[in-house]
Coordinates of C-alpha atoms in Angstrom, one line a residue:
M1136 CA -4.3 53.9 30.5
T1137 CA -4.3 50.4 28.9
T1138 CA -6.8 47.8 29.7
P1139 CA -5.3 44.7 31.4
E1140 CA -5.5 41.5 29.4
P1141 CA -7.9 38.9 30.8
V1142 CA -6.4 36.0 32.7
A1143 CA -6.9 32.5 31.6
R1144 CA -8.3 30.0 34.0
P1145 CA -6.1 26.9 33.5
R1146 CA -8.7 24.2 34.4
L1147 CA -11.3 25.8 32.3
L1148 CA -9.0 26.2 29.4
L1149 CA -7.7 22.7 29.7
L1150 CA -11.4 21.4 29.8
A1151 CA -12.4 23.4 26.8
A1152 CA -9.4 22.3 24.6
A1153 CA -9.9 18.6 25.8
A1154 CA -13.7 18.7 25.1
A1155 CA -12.9 20.1 21.6
S1156 CA -10.5 17.3 20.8
F1157 CA -13.0 14.7 22.1
L1158 CA -15.7 16.2 20.0
L1159 CA -13.7 16.0 16.7
A1160 CA -12.7 12.3 17.4
L1161 CA -16.3 11.5 18.1
I1162 CA -17.5 13.2 14.9
Q1163 CA -14.8 11.3 12.9
S1164 CA -15.5 7.9 14.2
I1165 CA -19.2 7.6 15.3
P1166 CA -20.9 7.0 11.9
V1167 CA -18.4 4.3 10.8
P1168 CA -20.2 1.3 12.6
V1169 CA -23.6 2.3 11.5
L1170 CA -23.1 3.1 7.8
P1171 CA -25.1 0.0 6.8
Q1172 CA -28.1 1.2 9.0
I1173 CA -27.8 4.7 7.4
A1174 CA -27.9 3.1 4.0
A1175 CA -30.9 1.0 4.8
Q1176 CA -32.9 3.8 6.6
L1177 CA -32.2 6.3 3.9
G1178 CA -32.6 4.0 0.9
A1179 CA -28.9 4.7 -0.3
D1180 CA -26.5 2.3 -1.8
A1181 CA -23.1 1.4 -0.2
T1182 CA -21.1 3.6 -2.5
T1183 CA -23.2 6.7 -1.8
V1184 CA -23.3 6.1 2.0
G1185 CA -19.5 5.9 2.0
W1186 CA -19.5 9.6 1.5
V1187 CA -20.8 10.1 4.9
S1188 CA -17.3 9.4 6.0
T1189 CA -15.4 10.6 3.1
A1190 CA -16.9 14.0 3.0
T1191 CA -15.8 14.7 6.6
L1192 CA -12.2 13.7 5.7
L1193 CA -12.1 15.9 2.6
A1194 CA -13.5 18.9 4.4
A1195 CA -10.9 18.4 7.2
S1196 CA -8.1 18.4 4.8
A1197 CA -9.4 21.6 3.1
F1198 CA -10.2 23.6 6.3
T1199 CA -7.7 22.6 8.9
P1200 CA -4.6 24.3 7.7
L1201 CA -6.5 27.5 6.9
L1202 CA -8.3 27.7 10.2
G1203 CA -4.9 27.0 12.0
R1204 CA -3.4 30.0 10.2
L1205 CA -6.4 32.2 10.8
G1206 CA -6.1 31.4 14.6
H1207 CA -2.7 33.0 14.5
V1208 CA -3.7 36.0 12.4
L1209 CA -7.0 36.9 13.9
G1210 CA -6.7 35.4 17.4
V1211 CA -7.4 31.8 18.4
K1212 CA -10.6 32.3 20.4
P1213 CA -12.8 33.8 17.7
V1214 CA -11.7 31.1 15.2
F1215 CA -12.2 28.4 17.8
V1216 CA -15.7 29.6 18.6
A1217 CA -16.6 30.2 14.9
T1218 CA -15.5 26.6 14.1
L1219 CA -17.6 25.3 16.9
V1220 CA -20.6 27.1 15.6
V1221 CA -20.2 25.6 12.2
T1222 CA -19.7 22.2 13.7
L1223 CA -22.8 22.6 15.9
A1224 CA -24.9 23.6 12.8
G1225 CA -23.6 20.5 10.9
S1226 CA -24.5 18.3 13.8
V1227 CA -28.0 19.7 14.0
L1228 CA -28.4 19.2 10.2
A1229 CA -27.1 15.6 10.5
A1230 CA -29.4 14.8 13.3
T1231 CA -32.5 16.1 11.4
A1232 CA -31.8 15.2 7.7
H1233 CA -33.9 12.6 6.1
D1234 CA -32.0 12.7 2.7
I1235 CA -28.5 11.3 2.1
G1236 CA -27.5 14.5 0.2
W1237 CA -28.3 16.7 3.1
L1238 CA -26.6 14.2 5.5
I1239 CA -23.4 14.4 3.4
A1240 CA -23.6 18.2 3.4
A1241 CA -23.9 18.1 7.2
R1242 CA -20.8 15.9 7.4
V1243 CA -18.9 18.5 5.3
L1244 CA -19.7 21.2 8.0
Q1245 CA -18.8 18.8 10.7
G1246 CA -15.4 18.3 9.0
T1247 CA -14.4 21.8 10.1
S1248 CA -14.1 20.3 13.7
F1249 CA -10.7 18.8 12.8
A1250 CA -9.2 22.3 13.1
L1251 CA -10.2 22.3 16.8
F1252 CA -7.2 20.2 18.0
P1253 CA -4.5 22.5 16.5
L1254 CA -6.5 25.6 17.7
G1255 CA -6.8 24.1 21.2
I1256 CA -3.0 23.4 21.4
S1257 CA -2.3 26.9 20.3
L1258 CA -4.6 28.2 23.2
L1259 CA -2.7 26.1 25.7
R1260 CA 0.7 27.3 24.4
H1261 CA -0.3 30.9 24.6
E1262 CA -2.2 30.9 27.9
L1263 CA -0.5 28.4 30.2
P1264 CA 2.7 28.7 32.1
P1265 CA 5.5 26.4 30.8
A1266 CA 5.4 24.2 33.9
K1267 CA 1.9 23.1 33.0
L1268 CA 2.1 23.1 29.3
T1269 CA 3.4 19.6 28.5
H1270 CA 1.0 17.8 30.8
S1271 CA -1.9 19.8 29.5
M1272 CA -1.1 19.2 25.9
A1273 CA -0.8 15.5 26.6
V1274 CA -4.1 15.4 28.2
V1275 CA -5.8 17.2 25.3
A1276 CA -4.1 15.1 22.7
S1277 CA -4.9 11.8 24.4
T1278 CA -8.6 12.6 24.2
L1279 CA -8.4 12.0 20.5
G1280 CA -7.9 8.3 21.1
V1281 CA -10.4 8.2 23.9
G1282 CA -13.0 10.0 21.7
G1283 CA -12.5 7.5 18.8
G1284 CA -13.0 4.6 21.2
V1285 CA -16.1 6.2 22.9
A1286 CA -17.6 6.8 19.4
L1287 CA -17.6 3.2 18.6
V1288 CA -19.1 2.2 21.9
A1289 CA -21.7 5.0 21.7
A1290 CA -22.7 3.9 18.2
G1291 CA -23.3 0.4 19.4
L1292 CA -25.4 1.5 22.3
L1293 CA -27.4 4.1 20.5
T1294 CA -28.4 2.1 17.4
Q1295 CA -28.9 -1.4 18.9
G1296 CA -32.1 -3.1 17.7
D1297 CA -31.8 -1.2 14.3
A1298 CA -32.8 2.1 16.1
D1299 CA -32.8 5.4 14.2
Y1300 CA -29.2 6.2 13.3
R1301 CA -29.8 9.9 14.0
R1302 CA -29.4 9.3 17.7
I1303 CA -25.6 9.3 17.1
F1304 CA -25.8 12.8 15.7
W1305 CA -27.9 14.1 18.5
L1306 CA -25.0 13.1 20.7
T1307 CA -22.6 15.2 18.6
V1308 CA -25.1 18.1 18.9
V1309 CA -25.1 17.9 22.7
M1310 CA -21.3 17.7 22.8
S1311 CA -20.8 20.6 20.3
A1312 CA -23.2 22.7 22.5
I1313 CA -21.2 21.9 25.7
T1314 CA -17.8 22.6 24.0
L1315 CA -19.1 25.9 22.6
A1316 CA -20.4 27.1 25.9
L1317 CA -16.9 26.3 27.4
A1318 CA -15.2 28.1 24.5
L1319 CA -17.2 31.3 25.1
T1320 CA -15.7 31.6 28.6
L1321 CA -12.2 31.7 27.4
P1322 CA -10.1 34.9 27.4
K1323 CA -9.9 36.7 24.1
R1324 CA -6.4 37.6 22.9
A1325 CA -5.6 39.9 19.9
G1326 CA -4.2 38.0 16.9
A1327 CA -0.7 38.7 15.6
G1328 CA -2.1 40.1 12.4
G1329 CA -0.5 39.6 9.0
R1330 CA -1.6 38.1 5.8
V1331 CA -3.4 34.8 5.1
D1332 CA -2.1 32.8 2.1
Y1333 CA -5.5 32.0 0.7
V1334 CA -3.9 30.9 -2.7
G1335 CA -1.7 28.4 -0.8
A1336 CA -4.7 27.2 1.2
A1337 CA -6.7 26.5 -1.9
V1338 CA -3.7 24.7 -3.7
L1339 CA -3.0 22.6 -0.6
S1340 CA -6.7 21.7 -0.2
A1341 CA -6.9 20.6 -3.8
G1342 CA -3.8 18.5 -3.4
L1343 CA -5.0 16.8 -0.2
V1344 CA -8.5 16.2 -1.6
S1345 CA -6.9 14.6 -4.7
L1346 CA -4.9 12.3 -2.4
L1347 CA -7.5 11.4 0.1
L1348 CA -10.4 10.8 -2.3
P1349 CA -8.8 7.9 -4.2
I1350 CA -7.5 6.4 -1.0
S1351 CA -11.0 6.4 0.6
Q1352 CA -12.8 5.3 -2.5
G1353 CA -10.2 3.0 -4.1
H1354 CA -11.8 -0.2 -2.9
T1355 CA -15.1 0.9 -4.5
W1356 CA -13.8 2.4 -7.7
G1357 CA -11.1 -0.2 -8.2
W1358 CA -7.4 0.6 -7.4
G1359 CA -6.5 0.3 -11.1
S1360 CA -9.4 2.5 -12.4
A1361 CA -8.7 5.6 -14.4
R1362 CA -10.2 7.8 -11.7
V1363 CA -7.9 6.6 -9.0
I1364 CA -4.8 6.8 -11.2
V1365 CA -5.6 10.4 -12.5
L1366 CA -6.4 11.6 -8.9
F1367 CA -3.1 10.1 -7.5
A1368 CA -1.2 11.8 -10.3
A1369 CA -3.0 15.1 -9.8
A1370 CA -2.3 14.9 -6.0
V1371 CA 1.5 14.5 -6.7
I1372 CA 1.6 17.3 -9.2
I1373 CA -0.6 19.7 -7.0
L1374 CA 1.4 19.1 -3.9
L1375 CA 4.8 19.5 -5.6
G1376 CA 3.3 22.8 -6.9
F1377 CA 2.3 23.9 -3.5
Y1378 CA 5.8 23.2 -2.2
F1379 CA 7.4 25.5 -4.8
L1380 CA 4.6 28.1 -4.4
E1381 CA 5.2 28.3 -0.6
R1382 CA 9.0 28.8 -1.2
R1383 CA 8.2 31.9 -3.3
T1384 CA 5.5 33.3 -1.0
A1385 CA 6.5 36.0 1.5
A1386 CA 4.0 35.0 4.1
P1387 CA 3.3 31.3 3.3
L1388 CA 0.5 29.2 4.8
V1389 CA 3.1 26.6 5.8
S1390 CA 6.8 27.2 6.2
V1391 CA 8.7 24.9 3.8
E1392 CA 11.7 25.2 6.2
M1393 CA 9.5 24.0 9.0
L1394 CA 8.2 21.0 7.1
R1395 CA 11.8 20.0 6.1
H1396 CA 13.0 20.4 9.7
R1397 CA 13.9 16.8 10.6
P1398 CA 12.0 16.5 14.0
I1399 CA 8.9 17.9 12.4
L1400 CA 9.1 15.7 9.3
V1401 CA 9.7 12.6 11.5
T1402 CA 6.9 13.5 13.9
N1403 CA 4.5 13.8 10.9
L1404 CA 5.5 10.5 9.6
A1405 CA 5.0 9.0 13.0
A1406 CA 1.5 10.6 13.1
M1407 CA 0.8 8.8 9.8
A1408 CA 1.9 5.5 11.4
V1409 CA -0.3 6.0 14.5
G1410 CA -3.3 7.0 12.5
F1411 CA -2.9 4.0 10.3
A1412 CA -2.5 1.6 13.3
M1413 CA -5.4 3.1 15.1
F1414 CA -8.0 2.6 12.3
A1415 CA -6.5 -0.7 11.3
L1416 CA -7.0 -1.9 15.0
Q1417 CA -10.5 -0.5 15.5
L1418 CA -11.8 -1.7 12.1
A1419 CA -10.3 -5.1 12.1
T1420 CA -11.3 -5.8 15.7
S1421 CA -14.9 -4.7 15.1
Y1422 CA -15.3 -7.0 12.1
F1423 CA -13.3 -9.8 13.8
V1424 CA -15.3 -10.2 17.1
Q1425 CA -18.6 -10.1 15.0
S1426 CA -17.5 -13.0 12.8
P1427 CA -19.9 -16.0 13.2
S1428 CA -17.6 -18.6 14.8
A1429 CA -20.0 -21.4 13.8
Y1430 CA -19.2 -20.8 10.2
T1431 CA -15.8 -19.3 10.2
G1432 CA -14.1 -21.1 13.0
F1433 CA -12.9 -17.9 14.6
G1434 CA -14.4 -14.8 16.1
F1435 CA -17.0 -14.5 18.8
S1436 CA -20.3 -14.0 17.0
A1437 CA -20.7 -10.7 18.9
T1438 CA -23.6 -8.4 18.3
V1439 CA -23.0 -4.7 17.6
L1440 CA -23.9 -3.9 21.3
E1441 CA -21.5 -6.7 22.6
T1442 CA -18.8 -5.5 20.3
S1443 CA -19.1 -2.0 21.8
V1444 CA -19.4 -2.8 25.4
I1445 CA -17.5 -5.9 25.8
Y1446 CA -14.6 -5.6 23.3
L1447 CA -14.1 -1.9 22.6
L1448 CA -15.1 -0.2 25.8
P1449 CA -12.2 -1.4 27.9
G1450 CA -9.7 0.1 25.5
A1451 CA -11.5 3.5 25.7
A1452 CA -11.7 3.3 29.4
A1453 CA -8.0 2.5 29.8
S1454 CA -7.1 5.4 27.5
V1455 CA -8.8 7.9 29.7
V1456 CA -6.4 6.8 32.5
I1457 CA -3.3 6.5 30.4
G1458 CA -3.6 10.0 28.8
P1459 CA -2.7 12.1 31.9
L1460 CA -0.1 9.5 33.0
A1461 CA 1.6 9.8 29.6
G1462 CA 1.6 13.6 30.1
M1463 CA 3.5 13.1 33.4
L1464 CA 5.9 10.7 31.6
V1465 CA 6.5 13.3 28.9
G1466 CA 7.4 15.8 31.5
K1467 CA 10.0 13.4 33.0
V1468 CA 11.6 11.7 30.1
G1469 CA 10.6 13.8 27.2
P1470 CA 8.2 13.3 24.3
R1471 CA 10.7 11.5 22.0
V1472 CA 11.0 8.7 24.4
V1473 CA 7.3 8.4 25.0
L1474 CA 6.4 8.4 21.4
A1475 CA 9.0 5.8 20.6
L1476 CA 7.8 3.7 23.6
A1477 CA 4.2 4.1 22.5
C1478 CA 4.9 2.8 19.0
G1479 CA 6.8 -0.1 20.5
V1480 CA 4.0 -1.0 22.8
G1481 CA 1.4 -0.6 20.0
A1482 CA 3.4 -2.9 17.8
V1483 CA 3.4 -5.6 20.5
G1484 CA -0.4 -5.2 21.0
L1485 CA -1.1 -5.6 17.3
A1486 CA 1.4 -8.4 16.9
S1487 CA -0.3 -10.2 19.8
L1488 CA -3.6 -9.9 18.0
T1489 CA -2.1 -11.3 14.9
F1490 CA -1.3 -14.6 16.6
L1491 CA -3.3 -14.7 19.9
H1492 CA -7.1 -14.2 19.4
D1493 CA -8.6 -17.6 20.1
N1494 CA -10.4 -16.4 23.3
K1495 CA -12.0 -13.3 24.6
V1496 CA -9.5 -12.4 27.3
E1497 CA -6.5 -12.4 25.1
T1498 CA -8.3 -10.4 22.4
I1499 CA -9.5 -7.8 24.8
A1500 CA -6.2 -7.5 26.6
A1501 CA -4.3 -7.0 23.4
F1502 CA -6.8 -4.4 22.2
V1503 CA -6.5 -2.5 25.5
V1504 CA -2.6 -2.5 25.2
A1505 CA -2.7 -1.2 21.7
S1506 CA -5.3 1.5 22.6
C1507 CA -3.2 2.7 25.4
A1508 CA -0.2 2.9 23.1
I1509 CA -2.3 5.1 20.7
A1510 CA -3.3 7.4 23.7
M1511 CA 0.4 7.7 24.7
A1512 CA 1.4 8.5 21.1
Y1513 CA -1.2 11.2 20.9
A1514 CA -0.2 12.6 24.2
S1515 CA 3.5 13.0 23.1
M1516 CA 3.3 14.4 19.6
P1517 CA 2.1 18.0 20.4
A1518 CA 5.0 18.3 23.0
L1519 CA 7.4 17.1 20.5
L1520 CA 6.2 19.7 17.9
V1521 CA 6.2 22.5 20.3
S1522 CA 9.7 21.9 21.4
H1523 CA 10.9 22.5 17.7
V1524 CA 8.7 25.3 16.5
Q1525 CA 8.1 29.0 17.4
P1526 CA 4.9 29.9 19.1
A1527 CA 3.5 31.6 15.9
E1528 CA 3.9 28.2 14.1
T1529 CA 2.2 26.1 16.8
G1530 CA -1.3 26.1 15.2
I1531 CA 0.0 25.3 11.6
A1532 CA 2.5 22.7 12.8
N1533 CA -0.3 20.8 14.7
S1534 CA -2.6 21.3 11.7
V1535 CA -0.2 19.6 9.4
N1536 CA 0.3 16.9 12.0
S1537 CA -3.4 16.4 12.2
I1538 CA -3.8 16.0 8.5
M1539 CA -1.0 13.5 8.4
R1540 CA -2.8 11.4 11.0
T1541 CA -5.9 11.7 8.9
V1542 CA -4.0 10.6 5.8
G1543 CA -2.6 7.6 7.8
G1544 CA -6.1 6.7 9.1
T1545 CA -7.5 6.8 5.7
I1546 CA -4.9 4.6 4.2
G1547 CA -5.3 2.2 7.2
S1548 CA -9.1 2.0 6.7
A1549 CA -9.0 1.5 3.0
L1550 CA -6.2 -1.1 3.2
V1551 CA -8.0 -3.1 5.9
I1552 CA -11.3 -3.0 3.9
T1553 CA -9.5 -4.0 0.8
I1554 CA -7.8 -7.0 2.6
L1555 CA -11.0 -8.1 4.2
A1556 CA -13.0 -7.9 1.0
G1557 CA -10.2 -9.5 -1.1
Q1558 CA -9.7 -12.6 1.1
T1559 CA -13.1 -14.3 1.7
K1560 CA -14.8 -17.6 1.8
T1561 CA -18.4 -18.1 0.9
V1562 CA -20.8 -19.4 3.5
G1563 CA -24.2 -20.0 1.9
A1564 CA -24.7 -16.8 -0.1
V1565 CA -22.6 -14.6 2.1
A1566 CA -18.8 -14.0 1.6
L1567 CA -17.0 -13.6 4.9
P1568 CA -13.4 -12.6 5.5
T1569 CA -10.9 -15.4 6.3
E1570 CA -8.9 -15.5 9.5
N1571 CA -5.7 -14.8 7.3
A1572 CA -7.3 -11.5 6.3
F1573 CA -7.4 -10.4 9.9
R1574 CA -4.0 -11.7 10.6
I1575 CA -2.6 -9.6 7.7
S1576 CA -4.4 -6.5 8.8
Y1577 CA -3.1 -6.7 12.4
A1578 CA 0.4 -7.6 11.1
L1579 CA 0.4 -4.5 8.9
G1580 CA -0.6 -2.3 11.8
A1581 CA 2.2 -3.8 14.0
I1582 CA 4.8 -3.2 11.2
V1583 CA 3.7 0.4 10.6
F1584 CA 3.7 1.1 14.3
A1585 CA 7.3 -0.4 14.6
I1586 CA 8.5 1.7 11.7
G1587 CA 7.1 4.9 13.3
G1588 CA 9.0 4.1 16.5
A1589 CA 12.2 3.4 14.7
L1590 CA 12.1 6.7 12.8
V1591 CA 11.6 8.6 16.0
L1592 CA 14.6 6.9 17.6
L1593 CA 16.9 7.1 14.7
F1594 CA 16.2 10.5 13.4
I1595 CA 15.1 12.7 16.3
K1596 CA 17.8 13.7 18.8
R1597 CA 17.5 12.9 22.5
D1598 CA 15.2 15.2 24.4
R1599 CA 16.6 18.0 26.4
P1600 CA 16.0 18.0 30.2
A1601 CA 12.5 19.1 31.1
A1602 CA 13.6 22.1 33.2
K1603 CA 15.8 23.5 30.4
H1604 CA 13.0 23.0 27.9
R1605 CA 10.5 24.8 30.1
A1606 CA 12.9 27.7 30.5
E1607 CA 13.5 27.9 26.7
V1608 CA 9.8 27.9 26.1
S1609 CA 9.4 30.7 28.5
D1610 CA 12.2 32.7 26.9
I1611 CA 10.6 32.3 23.5
R1612 CA 7.2 33.3 24.7
S1613 CA 8.6 36.4 26.4
T1614 CA 10.6 37.4 23.3
A1615 CA 7.4 36.9 21.2
D1616 CA 5.4 39.1 23.6
L1617 CA 8.0 41.8 23.5
E1618 CA 8.1 41.8 19.8
G1619 CA 4.3 42.0 19.7
A1620 CA 4.3 44.9 22.2
R1621 CA 6.8 46.7 20.0
A1622 CA 4.7 46.1 16.9

């Protein structure tokens, strides 16, 4: 007599997956506004403290694809829980470290949290009925944008008055513990088994690290420096080698055919565009509103606390509402239309910031519009991927998509920092970015957003009717379950 499989509780499952996505976004963004405070309180220079962000991105690029594959082979729940345990350990270390070296090590451990999103999407696809899948994926994905916005607000609130920066990491400790408690209640399903391409994972990690490292450090090292050029060249060679290696591997980490499939390729390019635009938006706006208007002639002389509460919080709050609504829209008109619409709306929001930023109302309104567009885009991409991949490829497809968002965000951050540092005027002994530097940053975000939307409309076919899609997903899942039972 066989033991019946545990039954998933949809609301609890959705809450756990959404909490995990919120957590990783929180971890990614929360130290960014307080890097100067970290440097001052730990006695580190600006170059060294920059690794607090860089280390997390590099760890994410190394671990996300591997953990996504392990979730399929070993079962999603044990990998999901193990990832949260490592994330919690990293959060505790970050909250208690009094040395910059230990803090960077903690951020490496926290970088494993980036795998929580693709693992969460895999949980949803394997546990929820097709009728609830699209909306649930949209809710989980939209929390990525919400988490990033809340992180910036929380950082301002927790570190006002030059308070101990460790407060922000105690917040990640609490959130990690809550998410881990939720994850432990999830049903455990046996993995599909099979081999894990550890060689491919190592090669891909080396290629991504070689790509992200010069992008994130280029403004410090110098874009024409030997280190940057050598690393970019190494990234090209290693990633090309990875492509040919995976073509020859019987059980590859990433299916080359899947990556070349036009809808997957275009969705990944759109993910890069959204990641670029989000970081360009948040970084440029944070600097812009804090610009001392008495000396620059623009900006609002906002404090860190005012920046968080007055200018950034409305965008985060609006994203909380837009995420579920975008999920309903995906179910009605399809993810392709929603993603293209989101890119268009985002381009309008950033274009508005380019030209209309003379008063608080128009600046906040444009930021809210662009933030809502980002939430819509995040909500639509998992559904677009799921409609074009087999259930076994869900984790790795979303892992690659997550990495593409990370690459786009890293490029966006590095480019905005370079632009703001390159176009300045000296006020007393301080060099401040010019208004034109902000216009260029916002305009680039708008252009990249528009390109992402154009690619989706031009190169992805129209969505199938929602009812037909749900039926096909159900058929795919039934076939996969039957094959698993036979095995």
